[in-house]
Tab-separated table of C-alpha atoms and ligand atoms in Angstrom:
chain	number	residue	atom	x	y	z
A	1	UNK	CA	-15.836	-29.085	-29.681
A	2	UNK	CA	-17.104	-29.748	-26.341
A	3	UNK	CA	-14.925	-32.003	-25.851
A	4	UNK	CA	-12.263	-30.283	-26.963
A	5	UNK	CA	-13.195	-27.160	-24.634
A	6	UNK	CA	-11.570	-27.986	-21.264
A	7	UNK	CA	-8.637	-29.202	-22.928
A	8	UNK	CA	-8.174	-25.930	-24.605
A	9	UNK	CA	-8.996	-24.440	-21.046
A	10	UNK	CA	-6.623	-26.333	-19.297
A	11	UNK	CA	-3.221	-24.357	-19.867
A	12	UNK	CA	-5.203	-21.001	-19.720
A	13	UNK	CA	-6.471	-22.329	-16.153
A	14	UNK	CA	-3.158	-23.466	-15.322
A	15	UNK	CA	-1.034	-20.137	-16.292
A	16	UNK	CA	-3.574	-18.138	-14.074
A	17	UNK	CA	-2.947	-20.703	-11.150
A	18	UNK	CA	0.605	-20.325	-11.781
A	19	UNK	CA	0.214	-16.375	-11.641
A	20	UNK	CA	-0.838	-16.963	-8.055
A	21	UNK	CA	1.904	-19.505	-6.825
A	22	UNK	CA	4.767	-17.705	-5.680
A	23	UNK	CA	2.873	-14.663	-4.201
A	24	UNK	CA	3.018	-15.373	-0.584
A	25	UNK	CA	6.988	-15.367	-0.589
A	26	UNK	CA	7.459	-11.767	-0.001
A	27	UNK	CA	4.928	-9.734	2.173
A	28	UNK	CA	6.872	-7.797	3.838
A	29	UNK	CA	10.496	-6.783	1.832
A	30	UNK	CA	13.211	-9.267	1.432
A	31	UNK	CA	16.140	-9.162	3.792
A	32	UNK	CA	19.402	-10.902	3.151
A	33	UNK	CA	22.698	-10.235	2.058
A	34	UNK	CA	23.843	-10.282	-1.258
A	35	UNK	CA	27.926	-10.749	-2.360
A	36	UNK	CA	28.313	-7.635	-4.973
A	37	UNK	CA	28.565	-4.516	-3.151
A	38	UNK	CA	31.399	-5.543	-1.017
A	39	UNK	CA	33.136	-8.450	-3.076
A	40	UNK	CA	31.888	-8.052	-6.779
A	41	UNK	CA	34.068	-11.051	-8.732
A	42	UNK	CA	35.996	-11.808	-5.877
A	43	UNK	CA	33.869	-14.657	-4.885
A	44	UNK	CA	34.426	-17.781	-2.819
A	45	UNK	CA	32.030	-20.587	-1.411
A	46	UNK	CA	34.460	-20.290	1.942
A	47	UNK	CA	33.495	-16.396	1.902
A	48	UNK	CA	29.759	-17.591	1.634
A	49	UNK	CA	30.061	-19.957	4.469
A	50	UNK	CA	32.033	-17.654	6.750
A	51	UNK	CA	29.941	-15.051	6.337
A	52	UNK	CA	26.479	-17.493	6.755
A	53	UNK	CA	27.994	-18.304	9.774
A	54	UNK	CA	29.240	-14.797	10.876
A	55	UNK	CA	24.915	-13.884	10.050
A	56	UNK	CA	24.008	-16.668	13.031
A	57	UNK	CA	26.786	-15.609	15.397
A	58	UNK	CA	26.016	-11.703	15.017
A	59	UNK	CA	21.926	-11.767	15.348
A	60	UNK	CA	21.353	-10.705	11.568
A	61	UNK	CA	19.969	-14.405	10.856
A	62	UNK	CA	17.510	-14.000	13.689
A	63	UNK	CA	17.021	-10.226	12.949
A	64	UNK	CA	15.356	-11.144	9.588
A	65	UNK	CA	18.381	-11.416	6.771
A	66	UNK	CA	17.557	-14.811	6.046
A	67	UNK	CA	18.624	-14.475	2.004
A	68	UNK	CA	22.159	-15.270	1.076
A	69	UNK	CA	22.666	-14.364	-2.772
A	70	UNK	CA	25.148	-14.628	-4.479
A	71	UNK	CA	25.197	-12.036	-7.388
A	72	UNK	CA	27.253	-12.042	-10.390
A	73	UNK	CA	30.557	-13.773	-11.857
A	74	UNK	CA	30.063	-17.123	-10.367
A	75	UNK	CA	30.074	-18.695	-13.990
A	76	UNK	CA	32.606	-20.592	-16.057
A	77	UNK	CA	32.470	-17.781	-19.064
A	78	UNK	CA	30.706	-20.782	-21.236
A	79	UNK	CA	28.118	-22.984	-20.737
A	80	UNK	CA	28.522	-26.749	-21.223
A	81	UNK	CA	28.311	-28.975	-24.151
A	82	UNK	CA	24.926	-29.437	-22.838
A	83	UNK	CA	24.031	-25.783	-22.652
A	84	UNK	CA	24.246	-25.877	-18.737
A	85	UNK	CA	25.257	-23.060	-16.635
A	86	UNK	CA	28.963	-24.202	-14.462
A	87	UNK	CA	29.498	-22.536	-11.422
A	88	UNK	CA	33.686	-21.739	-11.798
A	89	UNK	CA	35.059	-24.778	-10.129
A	90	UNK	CA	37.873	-22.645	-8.613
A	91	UNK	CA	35.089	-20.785	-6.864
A	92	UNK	CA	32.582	-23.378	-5.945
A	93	UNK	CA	34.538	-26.769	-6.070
A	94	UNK	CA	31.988	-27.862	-3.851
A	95	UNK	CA	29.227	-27.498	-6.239
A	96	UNK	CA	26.471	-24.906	-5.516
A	97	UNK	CA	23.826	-27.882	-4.530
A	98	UNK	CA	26.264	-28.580	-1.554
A	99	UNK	CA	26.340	-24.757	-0.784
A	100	UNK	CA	22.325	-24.520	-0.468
A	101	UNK	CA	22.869	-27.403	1.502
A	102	UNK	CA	24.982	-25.588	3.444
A	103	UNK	CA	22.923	-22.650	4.036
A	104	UNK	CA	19.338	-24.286	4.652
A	105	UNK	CA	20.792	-26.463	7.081
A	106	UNK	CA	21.533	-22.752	9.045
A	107	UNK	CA	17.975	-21.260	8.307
A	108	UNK	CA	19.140	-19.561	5.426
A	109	UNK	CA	17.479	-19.187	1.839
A	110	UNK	CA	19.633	-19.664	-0.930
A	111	UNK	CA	19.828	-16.917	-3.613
A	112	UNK	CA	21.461	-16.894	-6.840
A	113	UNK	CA	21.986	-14.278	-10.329
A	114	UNK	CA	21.313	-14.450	-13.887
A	115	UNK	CA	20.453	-12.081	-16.676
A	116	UNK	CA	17.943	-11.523	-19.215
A	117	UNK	CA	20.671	-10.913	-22.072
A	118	UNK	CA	22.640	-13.264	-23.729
A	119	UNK	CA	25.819	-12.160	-21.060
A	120	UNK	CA	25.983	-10.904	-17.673
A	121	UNK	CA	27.118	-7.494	-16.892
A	122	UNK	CA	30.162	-9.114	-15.876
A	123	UNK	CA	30.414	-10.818	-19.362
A	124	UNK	CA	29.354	-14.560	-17.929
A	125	UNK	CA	26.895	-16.352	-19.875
A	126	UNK	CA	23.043	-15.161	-19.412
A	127	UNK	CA	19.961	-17.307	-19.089
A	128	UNK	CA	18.691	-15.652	-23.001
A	129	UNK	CA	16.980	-18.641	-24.743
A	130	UNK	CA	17.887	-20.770	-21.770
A	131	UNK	CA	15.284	-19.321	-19.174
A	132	UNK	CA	13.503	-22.979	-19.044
A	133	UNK	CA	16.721	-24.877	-18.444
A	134	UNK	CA	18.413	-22.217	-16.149
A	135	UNK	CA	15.216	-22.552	-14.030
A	136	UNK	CA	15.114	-26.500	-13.927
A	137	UNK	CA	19.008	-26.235	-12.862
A	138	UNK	CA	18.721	-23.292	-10.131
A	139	UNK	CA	15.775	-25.566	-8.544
A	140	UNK	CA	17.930	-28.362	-8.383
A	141	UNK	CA	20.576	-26.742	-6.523
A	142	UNK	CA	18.120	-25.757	-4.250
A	143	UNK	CA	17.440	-22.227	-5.257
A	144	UNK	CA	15.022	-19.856	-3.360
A	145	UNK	CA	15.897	-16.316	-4.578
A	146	UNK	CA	17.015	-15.283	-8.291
A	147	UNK	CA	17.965	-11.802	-9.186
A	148	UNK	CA	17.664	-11.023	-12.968
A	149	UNK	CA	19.382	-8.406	-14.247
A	150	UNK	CA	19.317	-6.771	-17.843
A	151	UNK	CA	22.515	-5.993	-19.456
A	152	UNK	CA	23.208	-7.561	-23.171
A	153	UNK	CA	19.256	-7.336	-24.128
A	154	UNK	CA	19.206	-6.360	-27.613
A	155	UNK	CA	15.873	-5.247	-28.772
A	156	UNK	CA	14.294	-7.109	-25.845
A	157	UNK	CA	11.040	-6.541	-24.472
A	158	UNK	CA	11.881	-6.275	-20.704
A	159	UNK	CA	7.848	-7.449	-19.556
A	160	UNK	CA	8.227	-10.097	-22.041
A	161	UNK	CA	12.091	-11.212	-21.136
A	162	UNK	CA	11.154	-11.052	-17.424
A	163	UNK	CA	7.550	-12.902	-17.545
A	164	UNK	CA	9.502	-15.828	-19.433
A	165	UNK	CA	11.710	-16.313	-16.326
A	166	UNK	CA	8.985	-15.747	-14.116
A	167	UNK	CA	7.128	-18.852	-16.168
A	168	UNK	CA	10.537	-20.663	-16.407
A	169	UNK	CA	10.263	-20.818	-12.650
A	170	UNK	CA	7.100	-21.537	-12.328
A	171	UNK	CA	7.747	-24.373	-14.554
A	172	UNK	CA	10.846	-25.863	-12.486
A	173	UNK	CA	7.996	-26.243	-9.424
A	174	UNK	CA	10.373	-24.287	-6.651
A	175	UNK	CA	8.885	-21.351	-5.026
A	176	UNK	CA	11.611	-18.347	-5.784
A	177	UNK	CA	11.974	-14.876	-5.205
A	178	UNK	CA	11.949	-12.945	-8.573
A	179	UNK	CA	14.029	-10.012	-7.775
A	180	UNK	CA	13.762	-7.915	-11.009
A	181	UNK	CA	16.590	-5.839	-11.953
A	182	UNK	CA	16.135	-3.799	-15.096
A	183	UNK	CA	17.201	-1.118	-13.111
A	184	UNK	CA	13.507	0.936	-13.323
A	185	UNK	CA	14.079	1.681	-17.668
A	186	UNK	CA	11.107	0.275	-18.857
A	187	UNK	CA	8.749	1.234	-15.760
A	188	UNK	CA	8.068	-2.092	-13.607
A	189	UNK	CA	6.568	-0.280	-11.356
A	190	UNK	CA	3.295	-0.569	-13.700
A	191	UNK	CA	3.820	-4.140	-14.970
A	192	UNK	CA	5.977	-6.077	-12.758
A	193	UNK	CA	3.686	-6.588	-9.714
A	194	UNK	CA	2.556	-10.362	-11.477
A	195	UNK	CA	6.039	-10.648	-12.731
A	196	UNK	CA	8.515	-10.768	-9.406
A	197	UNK	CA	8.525	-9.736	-6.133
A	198	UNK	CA	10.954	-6.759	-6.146
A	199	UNK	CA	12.213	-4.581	-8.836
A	200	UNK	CA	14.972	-1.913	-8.925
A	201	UNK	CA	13.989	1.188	-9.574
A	202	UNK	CA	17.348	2.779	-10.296
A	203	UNK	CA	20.813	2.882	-11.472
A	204	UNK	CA	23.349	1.010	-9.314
A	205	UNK	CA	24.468	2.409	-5.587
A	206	UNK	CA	27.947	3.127	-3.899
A	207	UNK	CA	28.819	3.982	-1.222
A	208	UNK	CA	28.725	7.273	-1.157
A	209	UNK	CA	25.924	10.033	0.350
A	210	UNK	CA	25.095	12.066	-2.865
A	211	UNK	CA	28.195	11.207	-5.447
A	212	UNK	CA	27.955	10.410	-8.968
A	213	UNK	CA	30.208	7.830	-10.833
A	214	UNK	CA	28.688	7.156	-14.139
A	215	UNK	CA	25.997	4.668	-13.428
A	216	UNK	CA	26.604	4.334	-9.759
A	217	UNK	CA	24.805	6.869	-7.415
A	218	UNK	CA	25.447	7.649	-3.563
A	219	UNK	CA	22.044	7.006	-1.662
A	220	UNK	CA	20.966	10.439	-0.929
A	221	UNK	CA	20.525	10.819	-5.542
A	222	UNK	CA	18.712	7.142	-5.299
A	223	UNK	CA	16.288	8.424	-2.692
A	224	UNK	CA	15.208	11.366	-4.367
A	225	UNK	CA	14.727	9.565	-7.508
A	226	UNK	CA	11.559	8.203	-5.237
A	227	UNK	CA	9.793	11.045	-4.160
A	228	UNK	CA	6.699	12.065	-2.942
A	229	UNK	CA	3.264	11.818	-3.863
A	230	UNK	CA	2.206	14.466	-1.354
A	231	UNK	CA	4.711	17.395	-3.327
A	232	UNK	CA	3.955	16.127	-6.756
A	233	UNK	CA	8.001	16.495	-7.147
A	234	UNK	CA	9.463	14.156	-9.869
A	235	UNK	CA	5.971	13.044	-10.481
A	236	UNK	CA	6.774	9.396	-9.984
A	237	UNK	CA	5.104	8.453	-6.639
A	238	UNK	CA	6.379	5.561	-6.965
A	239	UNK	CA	5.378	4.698	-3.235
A	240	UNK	CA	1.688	3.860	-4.487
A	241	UNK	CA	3.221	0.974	-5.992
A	242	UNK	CA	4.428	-0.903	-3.490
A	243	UNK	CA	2.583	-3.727	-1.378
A	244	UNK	CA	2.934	-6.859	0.084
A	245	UNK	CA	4.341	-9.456	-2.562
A	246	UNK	CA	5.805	-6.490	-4.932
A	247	UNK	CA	8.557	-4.249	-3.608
A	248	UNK	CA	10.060	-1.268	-5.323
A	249	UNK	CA	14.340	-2.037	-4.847
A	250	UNK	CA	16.088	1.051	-4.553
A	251	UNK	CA	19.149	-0.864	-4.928
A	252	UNK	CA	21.048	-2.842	-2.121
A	253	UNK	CA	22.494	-1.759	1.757
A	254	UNK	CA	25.751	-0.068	1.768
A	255	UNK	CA	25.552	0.195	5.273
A	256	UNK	CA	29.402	-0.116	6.712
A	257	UNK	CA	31.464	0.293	3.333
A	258	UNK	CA	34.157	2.354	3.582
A	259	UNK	CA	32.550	5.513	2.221
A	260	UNK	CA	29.855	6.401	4.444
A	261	UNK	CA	29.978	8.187	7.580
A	262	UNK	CA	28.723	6.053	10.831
A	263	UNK	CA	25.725	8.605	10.464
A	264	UNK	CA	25.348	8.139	6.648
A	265	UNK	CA	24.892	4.231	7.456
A	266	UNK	CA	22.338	5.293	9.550
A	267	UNK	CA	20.323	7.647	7.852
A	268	UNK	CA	20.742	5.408	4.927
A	269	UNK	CA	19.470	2.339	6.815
A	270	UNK	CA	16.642	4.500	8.038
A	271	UNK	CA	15.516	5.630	4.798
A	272	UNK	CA	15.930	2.302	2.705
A	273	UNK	CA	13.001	1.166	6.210
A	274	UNK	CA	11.021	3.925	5.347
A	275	UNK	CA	11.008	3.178	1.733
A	276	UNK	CA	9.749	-0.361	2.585
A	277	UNK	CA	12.838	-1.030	0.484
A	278	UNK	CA	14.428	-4.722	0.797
A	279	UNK	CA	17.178	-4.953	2.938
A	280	UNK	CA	19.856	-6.680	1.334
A	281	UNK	CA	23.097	-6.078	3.249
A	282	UNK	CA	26.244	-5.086	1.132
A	283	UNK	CA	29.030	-5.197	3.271
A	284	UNK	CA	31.942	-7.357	4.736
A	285	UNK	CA	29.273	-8.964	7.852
A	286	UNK	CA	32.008	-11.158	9.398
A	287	UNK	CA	33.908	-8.352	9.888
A	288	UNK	CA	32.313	-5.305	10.533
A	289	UNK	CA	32.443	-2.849	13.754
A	290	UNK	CA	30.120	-3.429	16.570
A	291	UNK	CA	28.457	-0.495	15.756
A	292	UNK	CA	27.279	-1.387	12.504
A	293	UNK	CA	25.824	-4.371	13.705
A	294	UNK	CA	24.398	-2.506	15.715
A	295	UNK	CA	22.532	-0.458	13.101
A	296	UNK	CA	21.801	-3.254	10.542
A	297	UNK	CA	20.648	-5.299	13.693
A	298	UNK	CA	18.062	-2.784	15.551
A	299	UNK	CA	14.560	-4.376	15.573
A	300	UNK	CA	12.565	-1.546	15.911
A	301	UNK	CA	14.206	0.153	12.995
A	302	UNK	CA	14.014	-3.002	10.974
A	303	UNK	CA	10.105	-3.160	12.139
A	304	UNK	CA	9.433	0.183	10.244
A	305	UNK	CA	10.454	-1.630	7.210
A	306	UNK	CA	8.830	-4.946	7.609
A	307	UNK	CA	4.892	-3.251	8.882
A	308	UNK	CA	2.899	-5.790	8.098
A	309	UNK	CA	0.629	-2.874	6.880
A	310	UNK	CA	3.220	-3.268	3.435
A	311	UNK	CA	3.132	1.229	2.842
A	312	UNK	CA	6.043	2.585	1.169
A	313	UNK	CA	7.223	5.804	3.133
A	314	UNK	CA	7.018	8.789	1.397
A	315	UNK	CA	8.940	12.313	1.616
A	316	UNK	CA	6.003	14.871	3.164
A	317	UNK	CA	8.661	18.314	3.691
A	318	UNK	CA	11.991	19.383	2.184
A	319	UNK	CA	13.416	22.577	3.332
A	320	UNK	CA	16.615	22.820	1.280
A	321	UNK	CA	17.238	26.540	3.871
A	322	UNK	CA	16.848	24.910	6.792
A	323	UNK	CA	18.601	21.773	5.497
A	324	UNK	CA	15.992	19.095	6.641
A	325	UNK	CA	14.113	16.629	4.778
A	326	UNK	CA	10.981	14.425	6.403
A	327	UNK	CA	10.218	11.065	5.082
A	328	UNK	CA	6.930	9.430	6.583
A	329	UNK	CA	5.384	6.089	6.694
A	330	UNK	CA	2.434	4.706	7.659
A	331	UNK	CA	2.537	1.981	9.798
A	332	UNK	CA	-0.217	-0.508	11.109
A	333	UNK	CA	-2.495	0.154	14.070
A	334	UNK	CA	-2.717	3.383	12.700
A	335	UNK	CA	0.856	4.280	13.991
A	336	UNK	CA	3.556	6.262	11.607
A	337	UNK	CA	7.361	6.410	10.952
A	338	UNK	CA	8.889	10.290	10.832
A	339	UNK	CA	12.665	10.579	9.618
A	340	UNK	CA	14.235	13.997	9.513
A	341	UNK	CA	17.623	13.784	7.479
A	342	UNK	CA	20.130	16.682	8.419
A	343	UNK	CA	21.086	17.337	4.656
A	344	UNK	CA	23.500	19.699	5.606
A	345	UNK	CA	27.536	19.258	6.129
A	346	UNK	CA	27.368	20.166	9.696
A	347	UNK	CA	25.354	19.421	12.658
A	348	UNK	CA	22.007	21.024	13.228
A	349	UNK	CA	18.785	21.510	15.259
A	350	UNK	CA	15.682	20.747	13.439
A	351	UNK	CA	12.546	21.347	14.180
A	352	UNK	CA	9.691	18.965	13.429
A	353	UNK	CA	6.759	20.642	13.593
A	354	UNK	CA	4.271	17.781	13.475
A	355	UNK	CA	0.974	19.562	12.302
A	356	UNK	CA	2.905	21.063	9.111
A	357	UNK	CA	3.196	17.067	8.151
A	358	UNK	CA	-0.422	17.340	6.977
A	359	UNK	CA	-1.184	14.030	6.159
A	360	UNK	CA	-0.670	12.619	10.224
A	361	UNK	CA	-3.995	13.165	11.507
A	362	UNK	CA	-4.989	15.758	13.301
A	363	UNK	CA	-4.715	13.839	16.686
A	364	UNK	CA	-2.134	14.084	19.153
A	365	UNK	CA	0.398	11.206	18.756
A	366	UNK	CA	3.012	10.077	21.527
A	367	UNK	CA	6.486	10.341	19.921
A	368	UNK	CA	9.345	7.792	20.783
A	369	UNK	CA	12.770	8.276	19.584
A	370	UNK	CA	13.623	4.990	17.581
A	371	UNK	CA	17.516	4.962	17.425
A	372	UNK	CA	17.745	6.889	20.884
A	373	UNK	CA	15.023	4.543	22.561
A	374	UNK	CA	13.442	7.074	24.803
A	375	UNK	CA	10.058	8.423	24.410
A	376	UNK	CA	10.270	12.388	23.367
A	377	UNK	CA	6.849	13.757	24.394
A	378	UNK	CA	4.150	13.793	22.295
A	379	UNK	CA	2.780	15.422	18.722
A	380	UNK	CA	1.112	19.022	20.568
A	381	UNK	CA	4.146	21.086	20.316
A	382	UNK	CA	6.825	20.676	17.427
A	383	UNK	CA	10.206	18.908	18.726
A	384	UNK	CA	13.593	20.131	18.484
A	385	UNK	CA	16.490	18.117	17.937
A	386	UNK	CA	20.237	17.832	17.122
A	387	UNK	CA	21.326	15.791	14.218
A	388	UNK	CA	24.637	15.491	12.588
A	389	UNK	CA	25.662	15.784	9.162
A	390	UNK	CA	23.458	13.356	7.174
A	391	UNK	CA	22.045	11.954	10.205
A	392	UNK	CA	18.872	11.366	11.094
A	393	UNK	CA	16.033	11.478	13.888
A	394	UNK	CA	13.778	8.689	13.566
A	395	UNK	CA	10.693	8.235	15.621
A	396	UNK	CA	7.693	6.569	16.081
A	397	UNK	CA	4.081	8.239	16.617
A	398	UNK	CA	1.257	6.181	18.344
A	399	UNK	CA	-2.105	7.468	19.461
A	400	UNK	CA	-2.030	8.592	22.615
A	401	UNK	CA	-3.690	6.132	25.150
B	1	GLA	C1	24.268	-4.613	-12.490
B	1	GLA	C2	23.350	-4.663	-11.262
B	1	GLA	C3	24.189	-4.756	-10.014
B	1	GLA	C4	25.073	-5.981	-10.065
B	1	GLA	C5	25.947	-5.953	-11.319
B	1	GLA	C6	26.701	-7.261	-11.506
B	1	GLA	O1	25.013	-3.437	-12.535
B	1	GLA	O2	22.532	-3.526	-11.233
B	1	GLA	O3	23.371	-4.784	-8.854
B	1	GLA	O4	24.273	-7.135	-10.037
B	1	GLA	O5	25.140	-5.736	-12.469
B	1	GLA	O6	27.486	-7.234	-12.669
């Protein structure tokens, strides 16, 4: 039996090294782009390349959006004789190793999509019963970031289908991303940490401010499905979850599509940095206007999001009367993030008044304007200013030297 003891040890030992592995990949939230909320099935490897390329000549490589995913439909409909994955040779003729080729040669992480059921939601095949293989073939191609989603799951157990992958990958020996997408039904929040690095925590997004399409929601209804701690409203919290390594995904950018306002990109934008949220852009990158580059581009916007402090932002006041909402996030060096969202349909003049945001300390805090890049006085008297429609005023407080 002695003998036999470390031998019986030895997998135990190993699984809890494995556990460990992967978890310096994502300390601060993700940023990439990812092909669905713009192109859906209408996928290309020229339309990956072009828009890799478009990321290096427009600053969002260097700005941080170093993952390049490629999300669903990029399957023959069957796997092979030898239960392998295809990537649709009208789509990839190139092969997808040559693609992540492609892209690290640029500085770019490769990023792929499967499912926990036995079909995409797209009706491709899913990685079901093949997590093992799936994860030996991804690795070969190259793979750095997999996003997992949960359609076709029968009776399922979501921690078990997900930690399978999450071993399945461990297994194939290539660090990758787990982005978990079960869309926040069974909870992650309180089991996924181990499991991947993200997780959604919601239905799908459009692009739309508060609309409702069946399962797709306009930002504004994702965001309040995250709520505050300091209110108690919706009870969820789910900031407190959040940390370096494990990222609560309220869905992907829809910064620049075609049904947001200029100022609904940017509030959105804003919000998905205060939420710590990964920033996954969603639209058409080689083509879009200077001025959405401009947003998805700003660094000290996209440095709210990527603190190295890790704090989901949290909402601290909504005033449905007076139409303003204040999300807040702590920041390191003691520093904090204050975004107040116009949620009205015309332009307005709110007020922050800094000492009703009772969880900033008590000391007075200089206040820069983030988007406007001036500084805007300091915390000792509240600050008025004028936002448009579902716009937003986002600042920075420091101590005051
Ligand atoms: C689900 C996911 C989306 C997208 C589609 C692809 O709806 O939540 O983000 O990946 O599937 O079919």
């Amino acid at each position: 039996m002695k003998k036999l003891l470390p031998l019986l040890l030895a997998p135990a030992l190993a699984l809890t090294a494995m556990a460990k592995k992967f978890d310096q990949l994502a300390l601060t939230p993700p940023m990439g782009w990812n092909t669905w909320n713009t192109f859906a099935a209408d996928i290309h490897e020229s339309l990956i390349r072009q828009t890799a390329d478009a990321m290096v000549a427009n600053g969002m490589r260097d700005a941080g959006y170093v993952y390049i995913v490629i999300d669903d439909c990029w399957s023959l409909k069957q796997r092979d004789a030898n239960g392998n994955l295809v990537p649709d040779p009208q789509k990839f003729p190139s092969g997808m190793k040559a693609l992540g080729d492609y892209l690290h040669e640029r500085g770019f992480k490769f990023g792929i999509y499967s499912c926990a059921g036995t079909r995409t939601c797209g009706d491709y095949p899913g990685s079901w019963g093949h997590e093992f293989q799936d994860a030996r073939l991804f690795a070969s191609w190259g793979v750095d970031y997999l996003k997992y989603d949960w359609c076709n799951h029968g009776t399922a157990d979501a921690r078990d289908a997900y930690t399978r992958m999450r071993d399945a990958l461990f297994a194939a020996g290539r660090p990758v991303v787990f982005s978990i997408c079960e869309w926040g039904q069974n909870k992650p929040w309180e089991w996924a940490a181990d499991v991947g690095h993200l997780w959604r925590t919601t239905g799908d997004i459009y692009d739309s401010y508060d609309g409702r399409k069946g399962w797709e929601s306009g930002w504004k209804r994702l965001l309040d499905q995250q709520y505050s701690l300091v209110e108690n409203v919706g009870a969820d919290g789910l900031n407190k979850f959040a940390g370096p390594g494990h990222w609560n995904d309220p869905d992907m950018l829809e910064v620049g599509n075609s049904g947001l306002t200029l100022a609904e990109s940017r509030a959105h934008f804003s919000l998905w940095c205060i939420l710590a949220a990964p920033l996954m852009a969603g639209n058409d990158v080689a083509r879009m206007s200077p001025a959405i580059r401009a947003i998805l581009t700003d660094r000290d916007v996209i440095a709210i999001d990527q603190d190295k402090l890790g704090k989901q932002g949290f909402r601290a006041l909504a005033e449905p009367a007076k139409a303003i909402e204040v999300w807040i996030k702590p920041l390191s060096g003691g520093d904090w993030a204050v975004c107040a969202l116009n949620t009205s349909n015309a332009a307005a003049d709110l007020t922050l008044e800094w000492d009703r945001l009772w969880t900033l300390d008590r000391r007075t805090y200089q206040v820069r304007d983030v988007w406007a890049k001036k500084d805007a006085g300091d915390t000792s008297k509240p600050l008025t200013v004028r936002v448009d429609s579902h716009d937003v005023a986002l600042f920075r407080l420091s101590f005051a030297k």
